[in-house]
Coordinates of C-alpha atoms and ligand atoms in Angstrom, one line a residue:
M209 CA -45.5 241.2 140.5
S210 CA -42.1 240.9 138.9
S211 CA -41.8 239.6 135.4
A212 CA -39.9 236.4 134.7
R213 CA -37.0 236.8 132.4
S214 CA -33.7 235.1 131.8
G215 CA -31.1 234.9 129.0
I216 CA -27.9 236.6 127.8
T217 CA -27.9 240.3 127.0
A218 CA -26.3 241.9 123.9
S219 CA -23.3 242.7 126.0
G220 CA -22.9 239.1 127.0
H221 CA -24.1 239.4 130.6
I222 CA -26.2 236.6 131.9
L223 CA -29.5 237.7 133.4
M224 CA -30.4 235.7 136.4
C225 CA -33.7 233.9 136.0
E226 CA -36.2 235.8 138.0
K227 CA -39.2 233.8 139.1
E228 CA -42.6 235.3 139.1
Y229 CA -43.8 235.8 142.6
L230 CA -47.3 236.2 144.0
W231 CA -47.1 238.8 146.7
L232 CA -49.4 238.3 149.7
T233 CA -49.9 240.2 152.9
S234 CA -50.7 238.3 156.1
T235 CA -52.0 240.4 159.0
S236 CA -52.3 237.6 161.6
P237 CA -51.3 234.0 162.3
A238 CA -54.8 233.0 161.1
D239 CA -54.1 234.7 157.7
T240 CA -50.8 232.8 157.4
L241 CA -52.6 229.5 158.2
A242 CA -55.3 230.2 155.6
I243 CA -52.7 231.0 152.9
A244 CA -50.8 227.8 153.8
R245 CA -53.9 225.6 153.8
A246 CA -54.8 227.0 150.3
L247 CA -51.3 226.2 149.0
G248 CA -51.4 222.8 150.7
A249 CA -54.5 221.9 148.8
A250 CA -52.6 222.5 145.5
L251 CA -49.5 220.3 146.4
R252 CA -48.8 217.0 144.8
P253 CA -46.7 214.0 146.0
G254 CA -43.0 214.8 145.3
D255 CA -43.4 218.6 145.7
V256 CA -40.7 220.4 147.6
V257 CA -41.7 223.7 149.3
A258 CA -38.7 225.8 150.3
L259 CA -39.4 228.3 153.1
Y260 CA -37.2 231.4 153.6
G261 CA -37.2 234.0 156.3
D262 CA -35.9 234.9 159.8
L263 CA -36.7 233.4 163.1
G264 CA -40.3 234.1 164.0
A265 CA -41.3 234.9 160.5
G266 CA -44.0 232.2 160.4
K267 CA -42.3 229.3 158.6
T268 CA -43.4 226.7 161.2
L269 CA -46.9 228.1 161.4
F270 CA -47.1 227.9 157.6
C271 CA -46.1 224.2 157.8
K272 CA -48.9 223.6 160.2
G273 CA -51.4 225.0 157.7
V274 CA -50.0 222.9 154.9
G275 CA -50.2 219.9 157.2
E276 CA -53.8 220.6 157.9
A277 CA -54.6 220.6 154.2
L278 CA -53.0 217.1 154.1
G279 CA -55.1 215.9 157.1
I280 CA -52.3 216.3 159.7
S281 CA -53.2 217.9 163.1
P282 CA -51.4 221.2 163.5
D283 CA -50.2 220.3 167.0
R284 CA -48.1 217.5 165.5
I285 CA -46.0 219.9 163.5
L286 CA -43.5 221.5 165.9
S287 CA -40.1 223.2 165.8
P288 CA -38.1 220.8 167.9
T289 CA -34.6 221.9 168.9
F290 CA -32.6 218.9 167.6
T291 CA -34.8 217.1 165.1
I292 CA -33.9 217.9 161.5
V293 CA -36.4 215.7 159.7
T294 CA -39.9 214.6 160.9
E295 CA -42.2 212.4 158.9
H296 CA -46.0 212.7 159.1
A297 CA -48.6 210.4 157.7
G298 CA -51.3 212.4 155.9
T299 CA -53.4 212.0 152.8
V300 CA -49.9 212.5 151.2
P301 CA -46.8 211.7 153.3
L302 CA -45.4 215.0 154.7
T303 CA -41.7 215.4 155.5
H304 CA -41.1 218.5 157.7
I305 CA -37.4 219.5 157.5
D306 CA -35.8 222.3 159.5
V307 CA -32.1 222.8 158.7
Y308 CA -31.5 225.7 161.1
R309 CA -29.0 223.6 163.1
L310 CA -27.0 222.4 160.1
A311 CA -23.9 224.2 159.1
G312 CA -24.9 224.2 155.5
A313 CA -25.5 222.2 152.3
R314 CA -22.5 220.0 152.7
E315 CA -23.6 218.8 156.1
A316 CA -27.2 218.3 154.8
D317 CA -25.8 216.3 151.9
E318 CA -23.9 214.1 154.4
I319 CA -27.1 213.2 156.2
G320 CA -28.8 212.2 153.0
M321 CA -30.8 215.3 152.2
R322 CA -30.8 214.7 148.5
E323 CA -32.6 211.4 149.0
I324 CA -35.0 212.9 151.5
L325 CA -35.9 215.7 149.1
S326 CA -36.5 213.3 146.3
G327 CA -39.0 211.2 148.2
D328 CA -42.6 210.4 147.2
G329 CA -44.3 212.8 149.7
V330 CA -44.5 216.5 150.1
C331 CA -41.3 218.1 151.6
L332 CA -41.4 221.3 153.6
V333 CA -37.9 222.9 154.2
E334 CA -37.5 225.6 156.8
W335 CA -34.3 227.8 156.4
A336 CA -34.1 226.7 152.8
E337 CA -31.4 229.4 152.1
K338 CA -29.0 227.2 154.0
I339 CA -29.2 224.3 151.6
E340 CA -30.1 226.2 148.4
E341 CA -27.8 224.1 146.2
L342 CA -29.5 220.8 147.2
L343 CA -33.0 222.1 146.4
P344 CA -34.7 221.0 143.1
T345 CA -34.7 223.9 140.6
D346 CA -38.5 223.6 140.2
C347 CA -39.2 223.8 144.0
I348 CA -42.0 226.0 145.3
Q349 CA -40.5 229.0 147.1
V350 CA -42.2 230.8 150.0
K351 CA -40.4 233.9 151.3
F352 CA -41.4 235.6 154.5
S353 CA -40.6 239.2 155.5
F354 CA -41.6 241.1 158.6
L355 CA -43.8 244.2 157.9
G356 CA -44.1 245.1 161.6
D357 CA -46.2 243.7 164.5
D358 CA -48.3 240.8 163.2
R359 CA -47.9 241.7 159.5
R360 CA -45.9 239.5 157.2
E361 CA -45.3 239.7 153.5
I362 CA -45.4 236.2 151.9
A363 CA -44.0 235.9 148.4
I364 CA -44.7 232.7 146.6
A365 CA -43.3 231.3 143.4
A366 CA -44.4 228.0 142.1
P367 CA -43.3 227.8 138.4
D368 CA -44.6 224.3 137.6
L369 CA -47.5 223.9 140.0
P370 CA -50.7 223.0 138.0
G371 CA -52.9 224.1 140.9
F372 CA -51.2 227.5 141.2
D373 CA -53.9 229.5 139.4
E374 CA -56.5 228.0 141.7
F375 CA -54.3 228.9 144.7
R376 CA -54.0 232.4 143.3
A377 CA -57.8 232.7 143.1
R378 CA -58.3 231.3 146.6
S379 CA -55.8 233.8 148.1
I380 CA -57.2 236.9 146.4
R381 CA -58.1 238.6 149.6
F382 CA -54.4 238.5 150.7
Q383 CA -53.2 240.1 147.4
R384 CA -52.4 243.8 147.0
G385 CA -55.7 245.5 146.3
G386 CA -57.5 242.2 147.0
Ligands
LIG42 P1 -40.4 230.5 162.2 O1 -40.7 229.0 162.0 O2 -40.3 231.3 161.0 O3 -39.2 230.7 163.1 P2 -42.9 230.4 163.7 O4 -43.9 230.0 162.8 O5 -42.4 229.4 164.7 O6 -41.7 231.1 162.9 O7 -43.4 231.6 164.6 C1 -44.0 232.7 164.1 C2 -44.5 233.5 165.3 O8 -45.0 234.8 164.9 C3 -45.6 232.8 166.1 O9 -45.5 233.1 167.4 C4 -46.9 233.5 165.5 O10 -48.0 233.6 166.4 C5 -46.3 235.0 165.3 N1 -47.0 235.7 164.3 C6 -47.6 236.9 164.4 N2 -48.2 237.4 163.3 C7 -47.9 236.4 162.4 C8 -48.3 236.3 161.0 N3 -49.0 237.2 160.3 N4 -47.9 235.1 160.4 C9 -47.2 234.2 161.0 N5 -46.9 234.2 162.3 C10 -47.2 235.3 163.0
LIG43 MG1 -39.6 227.3 162.5

């Protein structure tokens, strides 16, 4: 796990704020769903979850797991070709956003992304790297990397999430050495 540090060094260089990540290994789609359900249980209205990673990494699958934790059937959460924002009614309203087809933050801003992200429900954002400057600084980050075949590394940072310790405990079997 990386340490969190930020500030200005003696030589005047600004250290970028490094978030503290929880590193998980998923070995199957079922693992990724289980991790997502556990995180979903810790989310609160207003939370924004930024999902990073390439095509096929598992972002949409993760959204299905979060949706399940909020009482939404996984087959309602899709990756439609042209829909950018989809609202779902769950125990908490869920806004599923996929900005893959947008050029970038400016275009997202033009369609009202700031307002959408500041809504009362939970927001999930696929391809978050494309709209980084519009995301709240305290957003929850979920970063996917391919480890080969069905294995994925999932790094999660949730600086201000009160339920994060409980999530950490519930995901122990996916942690290194867990
Ligand atoms: P994205 O939204 O990131 O483009 P999807 O969630 O739509 O990705 O697709 C992920 C694909 O990878 C699915 O077909 C899923 O079955 C497959 N897959 C294989 N192993 C995993 C894993 N460990 N976690 C997530 N998806 C996996
Ligand atoms: Mg997707």
